[in-house]
Short mmCIF file of C-alpha atoms in Angstrom, two decimals:
data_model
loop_
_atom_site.label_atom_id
_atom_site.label_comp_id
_atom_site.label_asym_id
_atom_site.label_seq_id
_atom_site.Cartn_x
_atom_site.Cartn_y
_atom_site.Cartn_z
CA UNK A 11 12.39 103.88 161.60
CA UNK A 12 13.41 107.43 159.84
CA UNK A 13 16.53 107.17 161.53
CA UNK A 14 17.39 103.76 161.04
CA UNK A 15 17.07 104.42 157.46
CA UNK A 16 19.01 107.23 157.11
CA UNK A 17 21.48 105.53 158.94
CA UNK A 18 21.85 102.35 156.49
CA UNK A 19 21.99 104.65 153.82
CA UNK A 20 24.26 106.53 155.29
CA UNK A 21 26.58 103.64 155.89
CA UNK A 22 25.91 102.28 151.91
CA UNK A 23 27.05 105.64 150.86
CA UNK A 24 30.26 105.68 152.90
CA UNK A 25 31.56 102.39 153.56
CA UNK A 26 30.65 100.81 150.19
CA UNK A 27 28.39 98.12 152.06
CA UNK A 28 25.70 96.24 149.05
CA UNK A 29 25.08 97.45 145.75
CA UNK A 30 26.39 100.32 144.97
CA UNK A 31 25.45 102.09 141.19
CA UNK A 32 28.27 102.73 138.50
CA UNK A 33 27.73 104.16 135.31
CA UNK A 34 29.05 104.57 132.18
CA UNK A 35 31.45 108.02 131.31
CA UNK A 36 34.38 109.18 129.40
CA UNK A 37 37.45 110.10 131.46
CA UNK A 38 38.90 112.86 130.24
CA UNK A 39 42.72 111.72 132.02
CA UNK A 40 42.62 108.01 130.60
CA UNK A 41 45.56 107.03 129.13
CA UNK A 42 45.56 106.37 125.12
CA UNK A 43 42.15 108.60 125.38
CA UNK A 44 42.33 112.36 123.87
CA UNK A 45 38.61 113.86 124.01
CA UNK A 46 38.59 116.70 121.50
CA UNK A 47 35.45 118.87 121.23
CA UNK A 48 33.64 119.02 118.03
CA UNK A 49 33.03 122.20 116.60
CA UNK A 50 32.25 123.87 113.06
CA UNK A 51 36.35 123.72 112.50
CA UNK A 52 37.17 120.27 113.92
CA UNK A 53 34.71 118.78 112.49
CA UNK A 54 36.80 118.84 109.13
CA UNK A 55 39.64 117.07 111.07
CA UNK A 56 37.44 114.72 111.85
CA UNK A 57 36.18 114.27 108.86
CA UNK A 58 39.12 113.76 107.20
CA UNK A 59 39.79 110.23 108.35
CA UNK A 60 39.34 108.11 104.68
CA UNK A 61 36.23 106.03 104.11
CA UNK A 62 34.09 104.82 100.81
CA UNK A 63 30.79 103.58 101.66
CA UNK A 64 29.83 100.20 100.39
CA UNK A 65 28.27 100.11 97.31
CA UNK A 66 25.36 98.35 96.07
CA UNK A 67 25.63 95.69 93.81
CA UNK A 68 26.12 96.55 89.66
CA UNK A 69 22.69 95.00 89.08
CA UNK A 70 21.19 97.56 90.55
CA UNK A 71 22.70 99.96 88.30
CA UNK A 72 21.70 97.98 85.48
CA UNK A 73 19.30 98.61 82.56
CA UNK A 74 17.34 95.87 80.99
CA UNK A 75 17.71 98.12 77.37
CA UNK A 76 21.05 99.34 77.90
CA UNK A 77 22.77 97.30 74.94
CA UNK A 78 20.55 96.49 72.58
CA UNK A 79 20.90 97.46 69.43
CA UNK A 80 18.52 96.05 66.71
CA UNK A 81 21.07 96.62 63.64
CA UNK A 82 19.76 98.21 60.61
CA UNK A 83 17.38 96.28 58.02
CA UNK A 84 18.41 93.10 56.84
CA UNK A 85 19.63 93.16 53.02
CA UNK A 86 16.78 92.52 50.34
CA UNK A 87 16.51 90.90 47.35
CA UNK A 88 18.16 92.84 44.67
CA UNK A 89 15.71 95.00 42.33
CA UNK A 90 15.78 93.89 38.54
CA UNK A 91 15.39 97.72 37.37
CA UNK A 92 15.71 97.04 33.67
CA UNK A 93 14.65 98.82 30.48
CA UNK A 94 11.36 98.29 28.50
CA UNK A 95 10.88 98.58 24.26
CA UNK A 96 7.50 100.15 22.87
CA UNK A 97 3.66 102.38 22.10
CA UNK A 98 0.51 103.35 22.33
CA UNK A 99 -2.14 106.17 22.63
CA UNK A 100 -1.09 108.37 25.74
CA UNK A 101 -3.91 110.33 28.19
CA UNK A 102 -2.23 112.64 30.70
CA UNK A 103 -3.44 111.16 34.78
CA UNK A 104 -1.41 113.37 37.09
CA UNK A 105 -0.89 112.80 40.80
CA UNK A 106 -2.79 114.98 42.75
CA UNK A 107 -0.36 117.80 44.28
CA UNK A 108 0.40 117.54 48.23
CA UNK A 109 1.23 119.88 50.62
CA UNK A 110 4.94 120.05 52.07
CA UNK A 111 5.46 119.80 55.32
CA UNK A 112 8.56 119.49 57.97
CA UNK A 113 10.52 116.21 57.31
CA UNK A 114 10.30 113.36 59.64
CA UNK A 115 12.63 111.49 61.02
CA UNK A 116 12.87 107.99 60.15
CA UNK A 117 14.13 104.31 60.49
CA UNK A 118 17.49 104.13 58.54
CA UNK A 119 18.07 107.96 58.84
CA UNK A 120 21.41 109.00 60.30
CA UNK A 121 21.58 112.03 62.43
CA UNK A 122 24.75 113.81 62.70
CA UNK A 123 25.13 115.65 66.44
CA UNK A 124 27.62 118.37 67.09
CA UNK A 125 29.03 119.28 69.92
CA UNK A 126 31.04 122.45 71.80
CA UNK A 127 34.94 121.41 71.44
CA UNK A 128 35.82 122.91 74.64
CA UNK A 129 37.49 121.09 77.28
CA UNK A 130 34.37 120.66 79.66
CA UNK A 131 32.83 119.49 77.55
CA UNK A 132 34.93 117.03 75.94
CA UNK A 133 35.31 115.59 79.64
CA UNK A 134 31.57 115.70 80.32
CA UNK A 135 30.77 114.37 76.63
CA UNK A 136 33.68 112.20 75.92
CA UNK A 137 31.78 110.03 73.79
CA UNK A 138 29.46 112.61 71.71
CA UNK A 139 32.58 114.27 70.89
CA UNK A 140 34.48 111.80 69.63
CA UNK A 141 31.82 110.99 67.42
CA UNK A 142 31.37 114.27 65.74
CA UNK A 143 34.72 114.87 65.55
CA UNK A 144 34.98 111.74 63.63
CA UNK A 145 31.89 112.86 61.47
CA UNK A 146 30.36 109.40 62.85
CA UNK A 147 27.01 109.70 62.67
CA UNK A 148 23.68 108.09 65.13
CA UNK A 149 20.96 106.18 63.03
CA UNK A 150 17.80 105.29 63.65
CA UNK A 151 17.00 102.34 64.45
CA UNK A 152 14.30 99.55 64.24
CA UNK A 153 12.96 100.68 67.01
CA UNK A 154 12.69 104.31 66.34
CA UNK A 155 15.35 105.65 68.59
CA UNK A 156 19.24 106.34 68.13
CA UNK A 157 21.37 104.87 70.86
CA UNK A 158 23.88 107.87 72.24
CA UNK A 159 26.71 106.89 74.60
CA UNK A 160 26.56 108.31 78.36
CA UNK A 161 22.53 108.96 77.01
CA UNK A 162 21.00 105.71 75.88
CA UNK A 163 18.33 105.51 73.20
CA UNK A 164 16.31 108.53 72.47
CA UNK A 165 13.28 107.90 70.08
CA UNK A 166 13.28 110.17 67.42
CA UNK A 167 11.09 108.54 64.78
CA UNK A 168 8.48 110.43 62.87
CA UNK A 169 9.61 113.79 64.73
CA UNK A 170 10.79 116.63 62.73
CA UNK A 171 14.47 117.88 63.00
CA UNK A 172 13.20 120.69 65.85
CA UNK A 173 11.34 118.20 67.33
CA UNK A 174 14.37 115.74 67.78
CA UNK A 175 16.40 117.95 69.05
CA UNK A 176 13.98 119.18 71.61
CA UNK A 177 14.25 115.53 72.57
CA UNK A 178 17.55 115.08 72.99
CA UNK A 179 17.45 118.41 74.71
CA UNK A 180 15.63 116.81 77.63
CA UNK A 181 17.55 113.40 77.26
CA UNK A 182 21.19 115.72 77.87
CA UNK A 183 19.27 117.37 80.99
CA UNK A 184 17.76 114.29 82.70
CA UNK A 185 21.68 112.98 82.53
CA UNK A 186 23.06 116.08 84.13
CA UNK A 187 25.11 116.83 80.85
CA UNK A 188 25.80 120.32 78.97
CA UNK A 189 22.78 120.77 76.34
CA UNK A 190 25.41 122.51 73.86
CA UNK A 191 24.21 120.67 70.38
CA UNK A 192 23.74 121.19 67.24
CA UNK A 193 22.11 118.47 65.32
CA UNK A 194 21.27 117.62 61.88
CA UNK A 195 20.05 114.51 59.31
CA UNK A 196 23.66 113.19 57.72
CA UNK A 197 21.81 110.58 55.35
CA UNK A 198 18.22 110.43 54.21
CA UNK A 199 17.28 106.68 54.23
CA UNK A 200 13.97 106.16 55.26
CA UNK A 201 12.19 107.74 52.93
CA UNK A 202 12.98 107.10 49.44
CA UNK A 203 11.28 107.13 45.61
CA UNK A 204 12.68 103.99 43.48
CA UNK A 205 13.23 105.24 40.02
CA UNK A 206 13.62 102.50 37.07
CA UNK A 207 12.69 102.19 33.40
CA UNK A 208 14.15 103.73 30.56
CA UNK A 209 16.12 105.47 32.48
CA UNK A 210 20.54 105.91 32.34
CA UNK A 211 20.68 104.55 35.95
CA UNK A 212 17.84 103.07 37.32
CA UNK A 213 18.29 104.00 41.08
CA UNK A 214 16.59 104.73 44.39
CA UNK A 215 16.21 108.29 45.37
CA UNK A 216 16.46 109.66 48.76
CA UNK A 217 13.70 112.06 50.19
CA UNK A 218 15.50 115.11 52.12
CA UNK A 219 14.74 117.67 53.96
CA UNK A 220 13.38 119.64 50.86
CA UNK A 221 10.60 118.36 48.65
CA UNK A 222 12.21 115.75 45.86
CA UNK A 223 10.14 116.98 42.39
CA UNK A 224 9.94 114.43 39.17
CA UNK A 225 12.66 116.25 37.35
CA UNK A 226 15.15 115.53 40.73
CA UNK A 227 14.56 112.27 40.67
CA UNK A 228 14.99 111.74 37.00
CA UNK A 229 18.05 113.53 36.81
CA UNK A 230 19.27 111.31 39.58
CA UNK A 231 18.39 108.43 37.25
CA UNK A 232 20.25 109.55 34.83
CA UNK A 233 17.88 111.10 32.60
CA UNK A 234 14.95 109.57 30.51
CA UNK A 235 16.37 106.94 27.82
CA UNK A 236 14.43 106.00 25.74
CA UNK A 237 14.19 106.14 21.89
CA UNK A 238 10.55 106.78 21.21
CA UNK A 239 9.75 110.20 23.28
CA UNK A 240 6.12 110.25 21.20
CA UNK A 241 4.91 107.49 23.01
CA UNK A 242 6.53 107.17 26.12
CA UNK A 243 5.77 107.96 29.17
CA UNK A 244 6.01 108.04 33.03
CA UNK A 245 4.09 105.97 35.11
CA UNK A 246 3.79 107.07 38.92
CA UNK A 247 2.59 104.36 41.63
CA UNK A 248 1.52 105.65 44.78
CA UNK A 249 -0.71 104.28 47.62
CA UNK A 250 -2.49 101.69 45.43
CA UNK A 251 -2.86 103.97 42.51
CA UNK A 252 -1.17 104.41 38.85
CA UNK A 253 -0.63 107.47 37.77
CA UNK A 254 0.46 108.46 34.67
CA UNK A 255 2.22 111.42 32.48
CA UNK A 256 2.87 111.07 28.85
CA UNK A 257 6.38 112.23 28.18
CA UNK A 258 5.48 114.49 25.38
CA UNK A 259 3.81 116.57 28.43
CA UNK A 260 6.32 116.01 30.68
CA UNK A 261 8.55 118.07 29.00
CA UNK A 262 6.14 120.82 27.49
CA UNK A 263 4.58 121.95 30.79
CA UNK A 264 6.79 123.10 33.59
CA UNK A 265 4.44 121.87 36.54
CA UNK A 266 4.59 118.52 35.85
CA UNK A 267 8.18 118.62 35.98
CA UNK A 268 7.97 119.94 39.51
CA UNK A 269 5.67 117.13 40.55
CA UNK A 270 6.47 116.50 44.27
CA UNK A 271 7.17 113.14 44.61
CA UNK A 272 6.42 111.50 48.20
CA UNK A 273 8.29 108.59 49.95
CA UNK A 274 7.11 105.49 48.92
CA UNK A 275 6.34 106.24 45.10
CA UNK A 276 7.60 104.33 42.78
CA UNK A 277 8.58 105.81 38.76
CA UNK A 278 8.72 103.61 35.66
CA UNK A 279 9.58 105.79 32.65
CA UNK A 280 8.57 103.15 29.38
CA UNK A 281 6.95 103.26 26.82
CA UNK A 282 3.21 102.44 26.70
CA UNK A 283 2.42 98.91 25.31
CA UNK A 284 4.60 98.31 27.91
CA UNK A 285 2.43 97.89 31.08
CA UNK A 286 3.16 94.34 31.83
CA UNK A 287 6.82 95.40 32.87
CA UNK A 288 5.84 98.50 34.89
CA UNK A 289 3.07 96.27 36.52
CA UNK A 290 6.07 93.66 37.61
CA UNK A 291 8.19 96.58 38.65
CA UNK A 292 5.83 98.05 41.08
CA UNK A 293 4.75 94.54 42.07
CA UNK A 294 8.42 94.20 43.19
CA UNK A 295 9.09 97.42 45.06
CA UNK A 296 5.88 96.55 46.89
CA UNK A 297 7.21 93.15 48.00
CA UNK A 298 10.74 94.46 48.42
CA UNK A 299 9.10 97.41 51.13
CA UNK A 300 6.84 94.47 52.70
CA UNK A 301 10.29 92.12 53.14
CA UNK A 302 11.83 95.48 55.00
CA UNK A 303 8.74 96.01 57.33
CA UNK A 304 8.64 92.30 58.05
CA UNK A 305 12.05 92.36 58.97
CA UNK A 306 11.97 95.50 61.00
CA UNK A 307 9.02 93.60 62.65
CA UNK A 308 10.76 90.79 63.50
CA UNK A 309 13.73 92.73 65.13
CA UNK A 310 11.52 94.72 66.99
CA UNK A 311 10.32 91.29 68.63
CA UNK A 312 13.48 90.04 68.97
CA UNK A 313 14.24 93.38 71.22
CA UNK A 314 11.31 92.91 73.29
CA UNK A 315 12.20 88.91 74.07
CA UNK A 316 15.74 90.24 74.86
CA UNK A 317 14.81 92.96 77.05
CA UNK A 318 12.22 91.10 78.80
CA UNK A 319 14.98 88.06 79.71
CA UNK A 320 17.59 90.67 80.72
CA UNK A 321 14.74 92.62 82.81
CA UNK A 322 13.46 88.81 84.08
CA UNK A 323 17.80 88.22 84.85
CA UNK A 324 18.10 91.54 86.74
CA UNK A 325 15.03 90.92 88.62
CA UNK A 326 16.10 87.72 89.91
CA UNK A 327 19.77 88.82 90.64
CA UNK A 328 18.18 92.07 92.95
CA UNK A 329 15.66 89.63 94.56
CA UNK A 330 18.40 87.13 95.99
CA UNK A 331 20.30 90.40 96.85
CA UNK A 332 17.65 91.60 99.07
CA UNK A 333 16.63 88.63 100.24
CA UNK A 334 20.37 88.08 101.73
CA UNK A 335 19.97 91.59 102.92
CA UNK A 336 17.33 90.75 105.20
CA UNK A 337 18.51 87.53 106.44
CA UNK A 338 21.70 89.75 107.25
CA UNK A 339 23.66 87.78 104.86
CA UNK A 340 25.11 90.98 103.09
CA UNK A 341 28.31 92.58 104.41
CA UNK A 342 27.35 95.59 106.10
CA UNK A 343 29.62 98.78 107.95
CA UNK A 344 27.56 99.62 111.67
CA UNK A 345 27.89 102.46 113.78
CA UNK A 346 26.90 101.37 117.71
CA UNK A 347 24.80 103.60 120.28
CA UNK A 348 24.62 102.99 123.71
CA UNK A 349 24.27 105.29 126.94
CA UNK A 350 21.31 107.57 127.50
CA UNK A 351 19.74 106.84 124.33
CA UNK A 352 16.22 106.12 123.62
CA UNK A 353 17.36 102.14 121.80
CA UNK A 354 20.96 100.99 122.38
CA UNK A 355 21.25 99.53 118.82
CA UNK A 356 23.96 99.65 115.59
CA UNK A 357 23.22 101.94 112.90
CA UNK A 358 24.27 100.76 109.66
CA UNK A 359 26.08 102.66 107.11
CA UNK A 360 24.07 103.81 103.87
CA UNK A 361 25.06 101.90 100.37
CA UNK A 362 26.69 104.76 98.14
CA UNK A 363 26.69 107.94 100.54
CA UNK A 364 28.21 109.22 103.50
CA UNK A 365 25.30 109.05 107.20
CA UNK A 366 26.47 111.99 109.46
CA UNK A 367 26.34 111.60 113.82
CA UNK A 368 22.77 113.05 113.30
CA UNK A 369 21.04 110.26 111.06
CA UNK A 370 22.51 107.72 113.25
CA UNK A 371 21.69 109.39 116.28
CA UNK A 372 18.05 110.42 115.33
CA UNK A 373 17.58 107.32 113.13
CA UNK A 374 17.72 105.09 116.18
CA UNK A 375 14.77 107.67 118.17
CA UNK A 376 17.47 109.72 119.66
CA UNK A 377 18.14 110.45 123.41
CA UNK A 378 16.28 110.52 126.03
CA UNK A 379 15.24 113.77 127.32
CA UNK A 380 14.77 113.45 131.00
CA UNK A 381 17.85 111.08 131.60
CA UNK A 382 20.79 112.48 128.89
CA UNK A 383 22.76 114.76 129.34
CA UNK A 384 23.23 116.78 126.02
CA UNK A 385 26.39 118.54 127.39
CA UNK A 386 27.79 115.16 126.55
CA UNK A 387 27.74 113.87 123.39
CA UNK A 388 30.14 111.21 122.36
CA UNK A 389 31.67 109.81 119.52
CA UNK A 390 34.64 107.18 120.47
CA UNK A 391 36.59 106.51 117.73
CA UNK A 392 39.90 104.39 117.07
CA UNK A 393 42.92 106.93 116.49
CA UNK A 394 44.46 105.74 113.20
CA UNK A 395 47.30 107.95 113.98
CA UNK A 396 48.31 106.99 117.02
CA UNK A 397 51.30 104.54 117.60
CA UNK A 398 49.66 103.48 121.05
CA UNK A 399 47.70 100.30 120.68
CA UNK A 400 43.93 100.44 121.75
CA UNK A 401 44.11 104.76 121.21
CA UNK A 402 40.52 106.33 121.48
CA UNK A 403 39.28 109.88 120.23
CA UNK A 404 36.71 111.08 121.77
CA UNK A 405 34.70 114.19 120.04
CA UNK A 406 33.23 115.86 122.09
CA UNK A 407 29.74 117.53 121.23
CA UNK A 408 28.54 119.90 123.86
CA UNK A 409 24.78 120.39 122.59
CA UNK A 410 23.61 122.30 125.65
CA UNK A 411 23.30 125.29 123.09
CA UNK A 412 20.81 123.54 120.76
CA UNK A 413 22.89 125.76 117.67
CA UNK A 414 25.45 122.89 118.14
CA UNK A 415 23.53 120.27 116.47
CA UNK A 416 24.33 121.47 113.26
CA UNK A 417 27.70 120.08 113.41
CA UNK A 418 26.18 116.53 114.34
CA UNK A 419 24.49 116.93 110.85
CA UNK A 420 27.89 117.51 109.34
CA UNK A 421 29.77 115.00 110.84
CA UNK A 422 30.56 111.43 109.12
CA UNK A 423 30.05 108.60 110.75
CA UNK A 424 32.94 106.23 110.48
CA UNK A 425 32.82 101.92 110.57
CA UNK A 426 33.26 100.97 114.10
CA UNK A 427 32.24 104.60 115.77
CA UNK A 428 30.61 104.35 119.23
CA UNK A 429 27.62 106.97 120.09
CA UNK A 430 27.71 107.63 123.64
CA UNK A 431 25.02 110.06 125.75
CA UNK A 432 26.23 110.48 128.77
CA UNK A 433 23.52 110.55 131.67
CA UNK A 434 22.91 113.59 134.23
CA UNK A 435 23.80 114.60 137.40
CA UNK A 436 20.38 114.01 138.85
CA UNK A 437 19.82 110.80 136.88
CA UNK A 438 22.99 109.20 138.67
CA UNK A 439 21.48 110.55 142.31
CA UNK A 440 17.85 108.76 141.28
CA UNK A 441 19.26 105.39 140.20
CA UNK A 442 21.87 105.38 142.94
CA UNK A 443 18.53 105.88 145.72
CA UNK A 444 16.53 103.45 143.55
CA UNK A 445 19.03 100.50 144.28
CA UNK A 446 20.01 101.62 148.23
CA UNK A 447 16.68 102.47 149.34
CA UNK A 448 15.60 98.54 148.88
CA UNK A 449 18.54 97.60 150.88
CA UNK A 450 18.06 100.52 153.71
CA UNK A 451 14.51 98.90 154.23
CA UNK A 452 15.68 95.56 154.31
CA UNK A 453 18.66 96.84 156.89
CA UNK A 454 16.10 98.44 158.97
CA UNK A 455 13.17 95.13 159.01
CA UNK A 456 16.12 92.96 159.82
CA UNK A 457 17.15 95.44 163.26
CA UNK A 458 13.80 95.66 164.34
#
């Protein structure tokens, strides 16, 4: 039986009688084929070939906020700061003094930012740039924040000057741009002292950066006018309260002159008979503020209905993208595997980067062990510079020495690039019995 065996096999092997197993290889003599091995130096060659990887749809660079822009306050009523006529006894009801502090940052303020003018970064900063060399300042808006190019908004209301720029410190580092600034508050708008009255030019007075005393914000007025200094006097409104400070005071004690004044307070210099008119002055800056914050609200809610649509848009838009994505709708660039490999499959080329031989290779579960061959590595690839039709490069990737696989994680994969493993020695032998022994057997029943 042995030798009947041993015969049929014998003739299989040499006459070519049944099956006989062929596999898969690269011939190194084929014509249009040129297998070049792949080393740390070729690899550059053969990385040279042009590609850009598909990119992912805009939407998905997209920002629901990116945009908006709230405006500043909507225009208010005109005040009617007008003049008053005549007296009364006078009692002396100061404010109470407050403590100074850092200046915050408000809605309306415009911030002024500075940049290095050197040439990287005008290229890196194109847009701050231009806007301080223009003296073009950033303001705060409704919603608290200033809206930079290249940055986006970055809140800043009710932070101090330090602590905005600390901010926008972190805002110029989370975009990967040079944190070279200098920045500072161009206009003072959100907090302000209205003065009116008897005064040269009744007017609205900005608080800055350093405290704003009662003398100030006279003198920005214009001066006290008024022709009976006996019995006139300053009235102060602040938080609900009326204060007052008989002129004759005013001017014969040095402290009250350096009242600090706080944003919000309102100043009517008359005379003091004449309360009905300071009553309907305050009683207008108070409804004048209240129009402001009731605008301010309503633009804030505006924002929030627009951002939410755009965010509700975007959301939509990525969903149908991804839902053609997995019904393989969506154009796509594949690498293919085949030979010794754990799953013959295609790999498909990452949106916005470059895959290299070993994510599609180990992506896929890699090669098999027992079977491969890791002497030969394969990857077949059309040879753009080749005037022969059908021409095939073959790099070559010897990864006996296990060193070698380093390249594989340097080199690009390519649309259309074929991974092939070529199988071993033994592994030919093994499925070349597997298929003649059946036969053999069947040779030697049928003798018998």
């Amino acid at each position: 039986m042995i030798r009947t065996m041993i015969t049929g096999l014998a003739c299989l092997a040499l006459t070519g009688c049944g099956a006989v197993y062929s596999s898969s290889s690269v011939p190194r003599d084929a014509p249009g084929v040129r297998v070049l091995s792949l080393t740390a130096d070729s690899v550059l060659t053969a990385n040279s070939t042009p590609y850009v990887p598909r990119a992912l749809p805009a939407v998905f660079e997209a920002n629901a906020g990116a945009g908006s822009d709230l405006g500043a306050p909507g225009a208010v009523p005109p005040a009617a700061l007008s003049r008053p006529v005549r007296p009364g006894p006078l009692a002396l009801d100061a404010p109470p003094a407050v403590r100074s502090g850092s200046y915050a940052i408000g809605i309306g303020d415009v911030l002024l930012l500075a940049t290095r003018s050197d040439g990287s970064t005008a290229a890196e900063l194109s847009g701050l740039l231009a806007a301080a060399n223009r003296r073009q300042g950033y303001t705060v808006r409704s919603d608290g924040a200033i809206a930079i190019p290249d940055i986006g908004r970055v809140p800043v209301a009710g932070l101090t000057l330090e602590g905005a720029e600390d901010a926008l410190f972190q805002a110029l580092v989370a975009n990967n741009i040079d944190p070279t600034f200098s920045l500072e508050v161009a206009e003072f708008n959100s907090g302000r002292v209205s003065v009116g009255g008897a005064v040269a030019n009744p007017t609205v007075v900005p608080v800055a950066l350093t405290e704003l005393t009662l003398d100030a914000a006279l003198a920005g007025a214009g001066g006290v006018s008024t022709g009976n200094l006996d019995f006139a006097l300053i009235r102060i409104y602040r938080d609900g309260r009326l204060y007052r400070i008989p002129i004759a005071d005013y001017l014969s004690r040095p402290a009250l002159q350096k009242t600090v004044l706080i944003a919000g307070d309102s100043v009517f210099v008359g005379e003091e008979f004449d309360l009905d008119r300071a009553q309907a002055y305050f009683s207008e800056q108070i409804q004048r503020a209240g129009l402001q914050a009731a605008q301010r609200s309503q633009a804030l809610a505006e924002l929030t209905t627009e951002v939410g649509l755009r965010r509700a848009a975007l959301d939509e838009t990525r969903g149908n993208f991804q839902d053609r994505f997995a019904l393989d709708a969506v154009e796509r660039d594949y690498v293919y595997l085949t030979g010794e490999v754990r799953m013959p499959s295609r790999f498909p080329l990452p949106f916005g980067r470059q895959a290299t031989l070993a994510d599609a290779l180990f992506e896929s579960g890699g090669f098999e062990s027992k079977t491969a061959n890791p002497g030969q590595i394969y990857v077949l690839r059309a040879a753009a510079d080749s005037a022969e039709p059908g021409a095939v490069i073959a790099w070559h990737l010897d990864a006996r020495n296990a060193v070698m696989f380093t390249v594989a994680t340097r080199m690009q994969m390519r649309p259309g690039d074929v991974i092939f493993v070529a199988e071993q020695l033994i592994t030919r032998w093994n499925r070349s019995i597997s298929q003649l022994v059946p036969q053999v057997i069947a040779a030697g029943n049928a003798a018998n």
